Coordinates of N, CA and C in Angstrom, one line a residue:
X18 N 14.5 -10.0 4.2 CA 14.8 -11.2 4.0 C 14.8 -11.6 2.6
X19 N 13.5 -11.2 2.0 CA 12.8 -11.7 0.7 C 13.8 -11.5 -0.3
X20 N 14.2 -10.5 0.0 CA 15.4 -9.8 -1.2 C 16.5 -10.5 -1.2
X21 N 16.7 -11.4 -0.2 CA 17.9 -11.6 -0.1 C 17.7 -13.4 -0.8
X22 N 16.1 -14.0 0.0 CA 15.7 -14.9 -0.7 C 16.0 -14.9 -2.2
X23 N 15.3 -13.6 -2.8 CA 15.2 -13.7 -4.4 C 17.1 -13.6 -5.2
X24 N 17.5 -13.0 -4.0 CA 18.8 -13.3 -5.2 C 19.5 -14.4 -5.0
X25 N 19.3 -14.7 -4.1 CA 20.0 -16.5 -3.8 C 19.4 -17.0 -5.5
X26 N 17.9 -16.7 -4.7 CA 16.5 -17.6 -6.1 C 17.7 -17.6 -7.7
X27 N 17.4 -15.9 -8.0 CA 18.5 -15.3 -8.9 C 19.8 -15.8 -9.7
X28 N 20.6 -16.2 -8.7 CA 21.8 -16.7 -8.9 C 21.8 -18.3 -9.4
X29 N 21.4 -19.1 -8.8 CA 20.7 -20.2 -8.6 C 20.1 -20.4 -10.3
X30 N 19.1 -19.2 -10.5 CA 18.3 -19.5 -12.1 C 19.6 -19.1 -12.7
X31 N 20.5 -18.4 -12.6 CA 21.6 -17.6 -13.4 C 22.6 -18.8 -13.6
X32 N 22.5 -19.5 -13.0 CA 23.9 -20.7 -13.4 C 25.2 -20.5 -13.0
X33 N 25.0 -19.5 -11.9 CA 25.8 -19.0 -11.0 C 26.0 -20.4 -10.0
X34 N 25.5 -21.3 -9.1 CA 26.0 -22.2 -9.0 C 24.8 -23.0 -9.8
X35 N 25.5 -24.4 -10.1 CA 24.7 -25.4 -11.4 C 24.2 -26.6 -10.1
X36 N 22.8 -27.4 -11.0 CA 22.3 -28.5 -9.8 C 23.5 -29.1 -9.8
X37 N 23.7 -30.3 -8.5 CA 24.5 -30.7 -7.9 C 25.7 -30.5 -6.9
X38 N 26.2 -28.6 -7.3 CA 26.8 -27.8 -7.1 C 26.7 -27.6 -5.5
X39 N 27.9 -27.2 -4.8 CA 28.0 -27.1 -3.9 C 28.0 -25.7 -3.1
X40 N 27.3 -24.5 -2.4 CA 26.6 -23.3 -2.2 C 28.1 -22.8 -1.0
X41 N 28.4 -21.7 -1.6 CA 29.3 -21.1 -0.6 C 29.3 -21.1 1.1
X42 N 29.9 -21.4 2.1 CA 29.4 -21.5 3.4 C 28.3 -20.0 3.4
X43 N 27.9 -20.5 5.0 CA 27.1 -19.3 5.3 C 27.7 -18.3 5.5
X44 N 28.3 -18.0 6.3 CA 30.2 -17.2 7.0 C 30.3 -17.1 5.5
X45 N 30.7 -17.2 4.3 CA 31.4 -16.7 3.5 C 30.0 -15.7 2.6
X46 N 28.6 -16.4 2.6 CA 27.6 -15.9 1.6 C 27.6 -14.6 2.3
X47 N 27.7 -14.6 3.9 CA 27.6 -13.2 4.7 C 28.3 -12.0 4.4
X48 N 29.0 -12.7 4.1 CA 30.3 -11.6 4.5 C 30.1 -11.4 2.7
X49 N 30.1 -11.7 2.0 CA 29.9 -11.7 0.0 C 28.9 -10.4 0.0
X50 N 27.7 -11.0 0.9 CA 26.4 -9.7 0.7 C 26.0 -9.4 1.6
X51 N 27.3 -8.8 2.7 CA 27.0 -7.7 3.7 C 25.6 -7.9 4.5
X52 N 25.4 -9.2 4.6 CA 24.3 -9.7 5.5 C 24.4 -10.2 6.9
X53 N 24.0 -10.9 7.4 CA 24.0 -11.6 8.8 C 24.1 -13.5 8.7
X54 N 24.5 -13.6 9.3 CA 24.6 -15.3 8.4 C 23.2 -15.7 8.6
X55 N 22.5 -15.1 9.9 CA 20.9 -15.7 10.2 C 20.0 -15.5 9.2
X56 N 20.4 -14.3 8.6 CA 19.5 -14.2 7.4 C 20.1 -15.1 6.4
X57 N 20.9 -15.3 6.1 CA 21.6 -16.2 4.6 C 20.6 -17.6 5.5
X58 N 20.6 -18.0 6.2 CA 20.3 -19.2 6.9 C 18.8 -19.4 6.6
X59 N 18.2 -18.2 6.6 CA 16.7 -18.4 7.2 C 15.7 -18.0 5.2
X60 N 17.2 -17.6 4.4 CA 16.8 -17.4 2.9 C 17.5 -19.1 2.5
X61 N 18.4 -19.8 2.5 CA 18.6 -21.2 2.3 C 17.3 -21.8 3.1
X62 N 16.6 -22.0 3.9 CA 15.3 -22.2 4.4 C 14.5 -22.0 3.4
X63 N 14.1 -21.4 3.1 CA 13.1 -21.2 2.2 C 13.4 -21.9 0.8
X64 N 14.6 -21.8 0.7 CA 14.8 -22.4 -1.1 C 14.8 -23.6 -0.9
X65 N 15.1 -24.3 0.4 CA 14.9 -25.8 0.4 C 13.9 -26.2 0.7
X66 N 12.8 -25.5 1.3 CA 11.5 -25.9 1.8 C 10.6 -25.8 -0.3
X67 N 11.1 -25.0 -0.7 CA 10.8 -25.5 -2.1 C 11.6 -25.9 -3.4
X68 N 12.7 -26.9 -2.6 CA 12.8 -27.4 -3.4 C 13.8 -27.5 -4.4
X69 N 14.8 -26.3 -3.7 CA 15.5 -25.8 -5.2 C 17.6 -26.4 -4.5
X70 N 17.3 -26.0 -3.3 CA 18.9 -26.9 -2.5 C 18.5 -27.7 -1.9
X71 N 19.2 -28.4 -1.2 CA 19.5 -29.6 -0.6 C 20.2 -29.4 0.5
X72 N 19.9 -29.4 2.2 CA 20.7 -29.2 3.6 C 21.2 -29.9 3.5
X73 N 22.6 -30.0 3.6 CA 23.1 -31.4 4.3 C 23.8 -31.5 5.7
X74 N 23.6 -31.5 6.4 CA 24.0 -30.8 7.9 C 25.6 -31.2 8.6
X75 N 26.7 -30.6 8.3 CA 28.2 -30.9 8.8 C 28.8 -31.1 7.0
X76 N 27.7 -30.9 6.0 CA 28.3 -30.9 4.1 C 28.1 -29.8 3.8
X77 N 27.4 -29.7 3.9 CA 27.3 -28.0 3.3 C 25.6 -28.3 2.1
X78 N 25.6 -27.2 1.8 CA 24.2 -26.8 0.9 C 24.2 -27.3 -0.5
X79 N 23.5 -27.7 -1.6 CA 23.7 -27.9 -2.8 C 22.7 -27.7 -3.4
X80 N 22.7 -27.5 -4.6 CA 21.7 -27.0 -5.6 C 20.8 -28.0 -6.2
X81 N 19.6 -28.6 -6.2 CA 19.0 -29.5 -7.0 C 18.3 -29.4 -8.0
X82 N 18.1 -27.9 -7.8 CA 17.3 -27.2 -9.2 C 17.6 -25.8 -9.9
X83 N 17.9 -25.6 -10.9 CA 18.3 -24.5 -11.4 C 17.4 -23.1 -11.5
X84 N 15.8 -24.6 -11.5 CA 14.7 -23.1 -11.4 C 14.2 -22.6 -12.7
X85 N 14.2 -23.0 -13.5 CA 13.4 -23.2 -15.0 C 11.5 -22.6 -14.7
X86 N 11.0 -22.8 -16.5 CA 9.9 -23.1 -15.8 C 9.1 -24.2 -15.0
X87 N 9.9 -25.1 -15.2 CA 9.0 -26.1 -14.1 C 9.0 -25.6 -12.8
X88 N 10.4 -25.4 -12.1 CA 10.6 -24.7 -11.4 C 9.4 -23.6 -10.7
X89 N 9.6 -22.9 -11.5 CA 8.3 -21.5 -11.0 C 7.1 -21.9 -10.9
X90 N 7.2 -22.7 -11.9 CA 5.5 -23.3 -11.7 C 5.5 -23.8 -10.2
X91 N 6.4 -24.2 -10.0 CA 5.8 -25.0 -8.2 C 5.9 -24.3 -7.3
X92 N 7.1 -23.1 -7.7 CA 7.4 -22.2 -6.6 C 6.3 -21.4 -6.1
X93 N 5.8 -20.9 -7.4 CA 4.0 -20.4 -7.5 C 3.1 -20.8 -6.9
X94 N 2.7 -22.4 -7.2 CA 1.9 -23.0 -6.3 C 2.5 -23.1 -4.6
X95 N 3.8 -23.2 -4.9 CA 3.9 -23.1 -3.3 C 3.3 -21.7 -3.1
X96 N 3.9 -21.0 -2.9 CA 3.5 -19.4 -2.2 C 2.0 -19.4 -2.0
X97 N 1.1 -19.6 -3.3 CA -0.7 -19.7 -2.7 C -0.8 -20.8 -2.3
X98 N -0.5 -21.7 -2.2 CA -0.8 -22.2 -0.8 C -0.5 -22.0 0.5
X99 N 0.7 -21.6 0.9 CA 1.3 -21.2 1.8 C 0.2 -19.7 2.8
X100 N -0.1 -19.5 1.2 CA -0.9 -18.1 1.8 C -2.8 -18.4 1.8
X101 N -2.8 -19.5 1.1 CA -4.4 -19.8 1.8 C -4.3 -20.5 2.9
X102 N -3.3 -21.3 3.4 CA -3.1 -22.0 4.6 C -2.9 -20.9 5.5
X103 N -2.7 -19.7 5.3 CA -2.1 -19.0 6.6 C -3.4 -18.3 6.7
X104 N -4.4 -17.9 5.8 CA -5.7 -17.0 5.3 C -7.1 -17.9 6.1
X105 N -6.2 -19.3 6.4 CA -7.5 -19.9 6.3 C -7.8 -19.9 8.2
X106 N -6.4 -20.1 8.4 CA -5.4 -20.0 10.3 C -6.1 -18.2 10.9
X107 N -6.1 -17.5 10.0 CA -6.4 -15.9 10.4 C -8.3 -16.0 10.6
X108 N -8.2 -16.6 9.4 CA -9.9 -16.7 9.8 C -10.8 -17.0 10.5
X109 N -10.5 -18.5 11.5 CA -10.9 -19.2 11.8 C -10.5 -18.5 13.8
X110 N -9.3 -17.4 13.7 CA -9.1 -16.8 14.8 C -9.5 -15.4 15.1
X111 N -9.9 -14.8 13.4 CA -9.9 -13.4 13.5 C -11.6 -12.9 13.7
X112 N -12.1 -14.0 12.9 CA -14.2 -14.3 13.9 C -14.3 -14.1 14.8
X113 N -13.8 -15.0 15.5 CA -14.3 -14.9 16.7 C -13.9 -13.3 17.3
X114 N -12.6 -13.6 17.2 CA -11.6 -12.1 18.3 C -12.9 -11.0 18.0
X115 N -12.7 -11.0 16.3 CA -13.8 -9.7 15.8 C -15.4 -9.6 16.8
X116 N -15.7 -10.7 17.0 CA -17.1 -10.7 17.7 C -17.7 -10.4 18.8
X117 N -16.1 -11.0 19.3 CA -16.0 -10.8 21.1 C -15.4 -9.3 21.1
X118 N -14.4 -8.8 20.1 CA -14.2 -7.5 20.6 C -15.4 -5.9 20.4
X119 N -16.0 -6.7 19.4 CA -17.7 -5.7 19.1 C -18.5 -5.6 20.8
X120 N -18.3 -6.8 21.4 CA -18.8 -6.6 22.6 C -18.7 -6.2 23.7
X121 N -16.9 -6.5 23.8 CA -16.4 -5.7 24.8 C -15.2 -4.7 24.8
X122 N -15.4 -4.2 23.5 CA -14.0 -2.8 23.3 C -14.8 -1.8 24.0
X123 N -14.2 -0.6 24.6 CA -14.0 0.5 25.2 C -13.8 1.6 24.1
X124 N -14.4 2.4 24.9 CA -13.9 3.8 23.7 C -12.7 4.1 24.2
X125 N -12.1 4.0 25.0 CA -10.4 4.3 24.6 C -9.8 3.0 24.1
X126 N -10.4 2.3 24.3 CA -9.4 1.6 23.1 C -9.7 1.2 21.6
X127 N -10.7 1.3 21.5 CA -11.1 2.0 19.8 C -10.5 3.2 19.6
X128 N -10.0 3.9 20.8 CA -8.8 5.4 20.3 C -7.7 4.5 19.7
X129 N -6.8 4.2 20.3 CA -6.0 3.3 20.3 C -5.7 2.4 19.0
X130 N -6.6 1.7 19.1 CA -7.3 0.8 17.3 C -7.0 1.7 16.6
X131 N -8.0 2.8 16.5 CA -7.8 3.8 15.2 C -6.2 4.7 14.9
X132 N -5.5 4.7 16.3 CA -4.2 5.2 15.6 C -3.8 3.7 14.9
X133 N -3.9 2.8 15.5 CA -3.3 1.6 14.7 C -3.3 1.4 12.9
X134 N -5.0 1.7 13.3 CA -5.4 1.8 11.6 C -4.9 2.9 10.9
X135 N -4.6 3.9 11.4 CA -4.0 5.3 10.6 C -2.5 4.9 10.5
X136 N -1.9 3.9 10.9 CA -0.7 4.1 10.9 C -0.6 2.9 9.8
X137 N -1.1 1.9 9.7 CA -1.1 1.4 8.6 C -2.0 1.5 7.2
X138 N -2.7 2.5 7.4 CA -2.6 3.5 6.3 C -1.5 4.5 5.8
X139 N -0.4 4.7 6.4 CA 0.5 5.6 6.0 C 1.7 4.5 5.8
X140 N 1.5 3.4 5.8 CA 2.3 2.9 5.2 C 2.3 2.1 4.1
X141 N 1.1 2.6 3.6 CA 0.7 1.8 2.6 C 1.7 1.2 1.1
X142 N 2.5 2.2 1.0 CA 3.1 2.5 -0.3 C 5.0 2.6 0.8
X143 N 5.0 2.0 2.0 CA 6.2 1.5 2.3 C 6.7 0.6 2.0
X144 N 7.9 0.4 2.8 CA 8.1 -1.4 2.8 C 7.3 -2.5 2.8
X145 N 7.6 -3.4 2.1 CA 6.7 -4.1 2.2 C 7.1 -5.0 3.9
X146 N 7.8 -5.4 4.7 CA 7.6 -5.4 5.9 C 7.0 -4.6 6.9
X147 N 7.5 -3.4 6.3 CA 7.0 -2.2 7.6 C 5.4 -2.4 8.0
X148 N 4.8 -2.7 5.9 CA 3.2 -2.8 6.1 C 2.7 -3.8 6.5
X149 N 3.8 -4.7 6.3 CA 2.6 -6.1 7.0 C 2.8 -6.1 8.7
X150 N 3.7 -5.8 8.8 CA 3.8 -5.3 10.6 C 2.3 -4.3 10.8
X151 N 2.6 -3.1 10.8 CA 1.9 -2.4 10.8 C -0.3 -2.7 10.9
X152 N 0.2 -3.9 9.4 CA -1.4 -4.4 9.4 C -1.3 -5.6 10.3
X153 N -0.5 -6.4 11.1 CA -0.7 -7.4 12.0 C -0.8 -6.8 13.2
X154 N 0.0 -5.5 13.4 CA -0.3 -5.0 15.0 C -1.8 -4.6 14.9
X155 N -2.9 -3.9 14.0 CA -3.7 -3.9 14.1 C -5.0 -5.0 14.5
X156 N -4.7 -6.1 13.3 CA -5.5 -7.4 13.4 C -5.2 -7.6 15.2
X157 N -4.0 -7.4 15.8 CA -3.6 -7.5 17.0 C -4.2 -7.4 17.8
X158 N -4.6 -6.0 17.6 CA -5.0 -4.9 18.5 C -6.9 -5.7 18.6
X159 N -6.8 -5.8 17.5 CA -8.4 -6.4 17.9 C -8.8 -7.7 18.3
X160 N -8.1 -8.9 18.1 CA -7.6 -10.1 19.2 C -7.9 -9.7 20.3
X161 N -6.9 -8.7 21.3 CA -6.5 -8.6 22.4 C -7.8 -7.5 23.0
X162 N -8.5 -6.7 22.0 CA -10.0 -6.5 22.5 C -10.8 -7.5 22.6
X163 N -10.9 -8.5 22.2 CA -11.9 -9.8 22.9 C -11.9 -9.7 23.6
X164 N -10.9 -10.0 24.6 CA -10.9 -10.3 26.2 C -10.0 -11.3 26.6
X165 N -10.4 -12.4 25.5 CA -9.8 -13.6 25.7 C -8.5 -14.4 25.6
X166 N -7.7 -14.4 26.8 CA -5.9 -14.5 26.7 C -5.8 -15.9 25.8
X167 N -6.5 -16.5 26.1 CA -6.6 -17.8 25.4 C -6.2 -17.6 23.9
X168 N -7.4 -17.2 23.1 CA -7.8 -16.6 21.9 C -6.4 -15.4 21.3
X169 N -5.7 -14.5 22.4 CA -5.1 -14.0 21.7 C -3.4 -14.4 22.2
X170 N -3.5 -16.0 22.7 CA -2.0 -16.8 22.6 C -2.1 -17.4 21.1
X171 N -3.4 -17.5 20.5 CA -3.4 -18.4 19.9 C -2.6 -17.6 18.7
X172 N -3.4 -16.7 18.3 CA -2.9 -16.2 17.4 C -1.6 -14.9 17.4
X173 N -0.6 -14.8 18.6 CA 0.6 -15.1 19.0 C 1.1 -16.0 18.6
X174 N 1.1 -16.9 18.4 CA 1.0 -18.5 18.3 C 1.9 -18.9 16.6
X175 N 0.8 -18.2 15.9 CA 0.8 -18.2 14.7 C 0.6 -17.0 13.8
X176 N 1.2 -16.4 14.6 CA 1.8 -14.6 14.1 C 3.6 -14.7 13.0
X177 N 3.9 -15.7 13.8 CA 5.5 -15.9 12.7 C 4.8 -16.5 11.5
X178 N 4.0 -17.1 11.4 CA 3.8 -18.0 10.2 C 2.8 -17.2 9.2
X179 N 1.8 -16.3 9.4 CA 1.1 -15.2 9.1 C 2.0 -14.2 8.6
X180 N 3.0 -13.6 9.2 CA 3.9 -12.6 8.8 C 4.6 -12.9 7.4
X181 N 5.5 -14.1 7.6 CA 6.3 -15.1 6.9 C 5.9 -14.6 5.2
X182 N 4.3 -15.3 5.6 CA 2.9 -15.2 4.0 C 2.7 -13.9 3.8
X183 N 3.0 -13.3 4.5 CA 2.2 -12.0 3.9 C 3.4 -10.5 3.2
X184 N 4.3 -11.0 4.2 CA 5.8 -10.2 3.6 C 6.1 -11.2 2.8
X185 N 5.6 -12.1 2.0 CA 5.8 -12.6 1.1 C 5.3 -12.6 -0.4
X186 N 4.0 -12.7 0.2 CA 3.0 -12.1 -1.1 C 2.7 -10.9 -1.2
X187 N 3.5 -9.6 0.1 CA 3.3 -8.2 -0.2 C 4.8 -8.3 -1.2
X188 N 5.4 -8.8 -1.2 CA 6.7 -8.3 -2.4 C 7.1 -9.1 -3.2
X189 N 6.2 -10.1 -3.7 CA 5.9 -10.9 -5.2 C 4.6 -10.9 -5.9
X190 N 3.5 -10.7 -5.2 CA 2.3 -10.6 -6.0 C 2.1 -9.2 -6.4
X191 N 1.1 -9.1 -7.6 CA 0.9 -8.0 -8.2 C -0.5 -7.9 -8.6
X192 N -0.8 -6.2 -8.6 CA -2.9 -6.7 -8.7 C -3.4 -6.7 -7.5
X193 N -2.6 -7.3 -6.5 CA -3.6 -7.5 -5.3 C -4.6 -6.5 -4.6
X194 N -5.9 -6.8 -4.7 CA -7.2 -5.9 -4.2 C -6.9 -5.0 -2.5
X195 N -7.6 -3.7 -3.1 CA -7.4 -3.1 -1.6 C -8.3 -3.4 -0.5
X196 N -8.0 -3.6 0.8 CA -8.9 -4.0 1.5 C -9.0 -3.0 2.6
X197 N -8.4 -1.9 2.8 CA -8.5 -0.8 3.6 C -9.5 -0.5 4.5
X198 N -10.6 -0.5 2.9 CA -11.8 -0.4 3.5 C -12.8 -1.1 4.6
X199 N -12.0 -2.6 4.1 CA -13.3 -3.6 5.3 C -12.6 -3.6 6.3
X200 N -10.6 -2.8 7.1 CA -10.5 -2.0 8.1 C -11.6 -1.4 8.8
X201 N -11.6 -0.1 7.7 CA -12.2 0.6 7.9 C -13.8 0.6 8.6
X202 N -14.7 -0.3 8.2 CA -15.4 -1.1 8.7 C -16.0 -1.9 9.4
X203 N -14.4 -2.9 9.9 CA -14.5 -3.0 10.9 C -14.3 -2.4 12.1
X204 N -13.7 -1.2 12.2 CA -13.7 -0.4 13.0 C -14.4 0.3 13.4
X205 N -15.4 0.4 12.6 CA -17.3 1.0 12.4 C -17.7 0.3 12.9
X206 N -17.4 -1.0 13.1 CA -18.7 -2.2 13.6 C -18.3 -2.2 15.0
X207 N -17.3 -2.0 15.0 CA -16.8 -2.5 16.5 C -17.4 -1.0 17.8
X208 N -16.9 0.1 17.2 CA -17.3 1.0 17.7 C -19.4 1.4 17.5
X209 N -19.4 0.7 16.6 CA -21.1 0.2 17.2 C -21.7 -0.7 18.1
X210 N -20.8 -1.4 18.3 CA -20.8 -2.7 19.0 C -21.1 -4.0 18.5
X211 N -21.8 -3.6 16.8 CA -22.1 -4.1 16.0 C -20.9 -6.0 15.9
X212 N -21.4 -6.8 16.4 CA -21.0 -8.0 16.3 C -20.5 -8.6 15.1
X213 N -22.2 -8.8 14.4 CA -22.3 -8.8 12.8 C -22.0 -8.5 12.1
X214 N -22.0 -7.3 12.0 CA -21.4 -6.2 10.8 C -19.7 -6.7 11.5
X215 N -19.2 -6.6 12.5 CA -17.3 -6.9 12.5 C -17.0 -8.5 12.1
X216 N -17.9 -9.5 12.0 CA -17.9 -10.4 11.5 C -17.8 -10.3 9.8
X217 N -18.8 -9.6 9.8 CA -18.6 -9.2 7.9 C -17.5 -8.9 7.1
X218 N -17.4 -7.9 7.9 CA -15.9 -6.7 7.7 C -14.8 -7.7 7.6
X219 N -14.7 -8.6 8.5 CA -13.3 -9.4 9.2 C -13.6 -10.3 7.3
X220 N -14.3 -11.4 7.6 CA -14.4 -11.8 6.4 C -13.9 -11.7 5.1
X221 N -14.7 -9.7 5.1 CA -14.8 -9.5 3.4 C -13.5 -9.4 3.2
X222 N -12.7 -9.1 4.0 CA -11.3 -8.2 4.3 C -10.4 -9.9 3.8
X223 N -10.7 -10.9 4.3 CA -10.2 -12.1 4.3 C -10.4 -12.6 2.8
X224 N -11.6 -12.5 2.7 CA -12.2 -13.5 1.8 C -11.9 -12.9 0.4
X225 N -11.5 -11.2 0.6 CA -11.3 -11.0 -1.5 C -10.0 -11.2 -1.5
X226 N -8.4 -11.5 -0.6 CA -7.7 -11.6 -0.8 C -7.2 -13.3 -1.3
X227 N -8.4 -13.6 -0.5 CA -8.1 -15.5 -1.3 C -8.5 -15.7 -1.5
X228 N -9.5 -15.3 -2.3 CA -10.1 -15.5 -3.9 C -9.1 -14.6 -4.7
X229 N -8.3 -13.5 -4.7 CA -7.4 -13.3 -5.5 C -6.5 -14.4 -5.9
X230 N -6.0 -15.1 -4.4 CA -5.4 -15.9 -5.2 C -5.5 -17.9 -5.5
X231 N -6.7 -17.5 -4.9 CA -6.8 -18.6 -5.5 C -7.2 -18.3 -7.2
X232 N -7.5 -17.1 -7.2 CA -7.7 -17.1 -9.0 C -6.6 -17.4 -9.6
X233 N -5.8 -16.9 -9.1 CA -4.0 -16.5 -10.1 C -4.1 -18.0 -11.0
X234 N -4.0 -17.9 -12.0 CA -3.3 -18.9 -13.2 C -2.6 -19.5 -12.5
X235 N -2.0 -21.2 -12.7 CA -1.2 -21.6 -12.2 C -0.1 -21.3 -12.8
X236 N 1.5 -21.5 -12.3 CA 2.3 -21.2 -12.6 C 2.5 -19.4 -12.8
X237 N 1.6 -18.6 -12.8 CA 1.7 -17.6 -13.5 C 2.6 -16.7 -12.8
X238 N 3.7 -15.8 -13.5 CA 4.7 -15.3 -13.3 C 4.8 -14.6 -11.7
X239 N 5.3 -14.2 -10.8 CA 5.7 -13.2 -9.3 C 6.5 -11.8 -10.1
X240 N 5.9 -11.0 -9.8 CA 6.8 -9.5 -9.7 C 6.8 -8.8 -8.9
X241 N 8.2 -8.1 -8.1 CA 8.1 -7.2 -6.9 C 6.8 -6.3 -6.6
X242 N 6.2 -5.9 -5.8 CA 5.2 -4.9 -6.0 C 4.5 -5.2 -5.2
X243 N 3.7 -4.1 -4.8 CA 2.7 -4.6 -4.0 C 1.9 -5.5 -3.7
X244 N 0.6 -5.8 -2.1 CA 0.1 -7.3 -2.5 C -0.2 -7.2 -0.9
X245 N -0.4 -8.9 -0.3 CA -0.9 -8.4 0.8 C -2.1 -8.1 0.9
X246 N -2.2 -7.3 2.4 CA -3.4 -6.4 2.9 C -3.2 -5.5 1.7
X247 N -1.9 -5.1 0.8 CA -1.5 -3.9 0.5 C -2.3 -3.7 -0.8
X248 N -3.4 -2.2 -1.1 CA -3.4 -2.2 -2.5 C -3.2 -1.9 -3.8
X249 N -3.7 -2.8 -4.7 CA -3.3 -2.0 -5.6 C -4.2 -0.9 -6.4
X250 N -3.5 -0.2 -7.5 CA -4.7 1.4 -8.0 C -6.0 0.7 -8.0
X251 N -6.9 1.7 -7.8 CA -8.1 1.5 -8.2 C -9.0 0.2 -8.6
X252 N -8.5 -0.5 -7.2 CA -8.8 -1.7 -6.8 C -10.2 -2.1 -6.3
X253 N -10.1 -0.5 -5.6 CA -11.5 -0.4 -4.2 C -12.1 0.8 -4.6
X254 N -13.4 0.4 -4.4 CA -14.0 2.1 -4.9 C -13.9 2.8 -3.7
X255 N -13.3 2.5 -2.7 CA -13.4 3.7 -1.8 C -11.4 4.1 -1.8
X256 N -11.4 5.3 -1.6 CA -9.5 5.6 -2.0 C -9.2 5.5 -0.6
X257 N -7.4 5.0 0.0 CA -6.9 5.3 1.1 C -7.7 7.1 1.5
X258 N -8.1 8.1 0.5 CA -8.1 9.6 1.1 C -9.9 9.2 2.0
X259 N -10.4 8.7 1.4 CA -11.7 7.6 1.3 C -11.7 7.3 2.8
X260 N -10.3 6.5 2.8 CA -10.7 6.0 4.2 C -10.2 6.4 5.8
X261 N -9.2 7.2 5.3 CA -9.2 8.4 6.1 C -9.8 9.0 6.9
X262 N -11.1 10.0 5.7 CA -11.6 10.5 6.4 C -13.0 9.5 7.2
X263 N -13.3 8.4 6.7 CA -14.2 7.7 7.2 C -12.9 7.6 9.2
X264 N -12.3 7.3 9.1 CA -11.7 7.2 10.1 C -11.8 8.5 11.2
X265 N -11.7 9.7 10.4 CA -12.4 10.7 10.9 C -13.9 10.9 11.6
X266 N -14.7 10.0 11.0 CA -15.7 10.0 11.3 C -16.2 9.0 12.4
X267 N -15.3 8.2 12.4 CA -15.4 7.2 13.3 C -14.8 7.5 14.8
X268 N -14.2 8.4 14.5 CA -13.5 8.7 15.8 C -14.7 9.6 16.7
X269 N -15.8 9.5 16.4 CA -17.3 10.7 16.8 C -18.4 9.7 17.2
X270 N -18.1 8.5 17.1 CA -18.7 7.6 17.2 C -18.3 6.7 18.5
X271 N -18.7 6.0 19.6 CA -18.3 4.9 20.6 C -19.2 4.5 20.6
X272 N -18.9 2.8 21.2 CA -20.0 1.7 21.2 C -20.8 2.3 22.9

């Protein structure tokens, strides 16, 4: 999905469709690009959200802005705002989820969580969407260990928004810090039944990325590379290999 959005955005920026011009129909774009109409519809929705196109139901989609420097600055600012909002939601839910999970998780629960974390680590360098899905599966599993069905339902209700923001972040941002070790720290805290440490690891995981996004210069260009919870090289003192060894060690600990 981000790739299709970027393709349409680039075509507008390159003047393939000029300001005031109507885009081809969803069916025509889908056929030309070899994708489904639902994918085209979602990409256009994202462009409309960023003020590049105007969707007039029953009439068509028209270009508003061609995405010059000012439009690019706006897009970067909007992406930053959406990411911070999503992370604020994550913090509100996941801190309480981690606290309860530390009190209620059983050894067999931790084995399943350990497997989720291994899968996350294996997808670090893969497709951004696959990585984000694996990361969210880990965090969803922590929420489930809280034993609070209302909290789990709240997380599930906002998960689509979180996923969209994270996939966009992973796809576009450069130099994001590696928070893999915060995930390992969370797992170790849950294994010890240490609620305070679980909270601290959760806050660290989210705050590191939030601080990075806040510090991004206004209007800074965004280029395809790793991001989100996905590490940049040498951004954290412990490497993924060290994380894997830590995972092996936590296998011997139980609450």
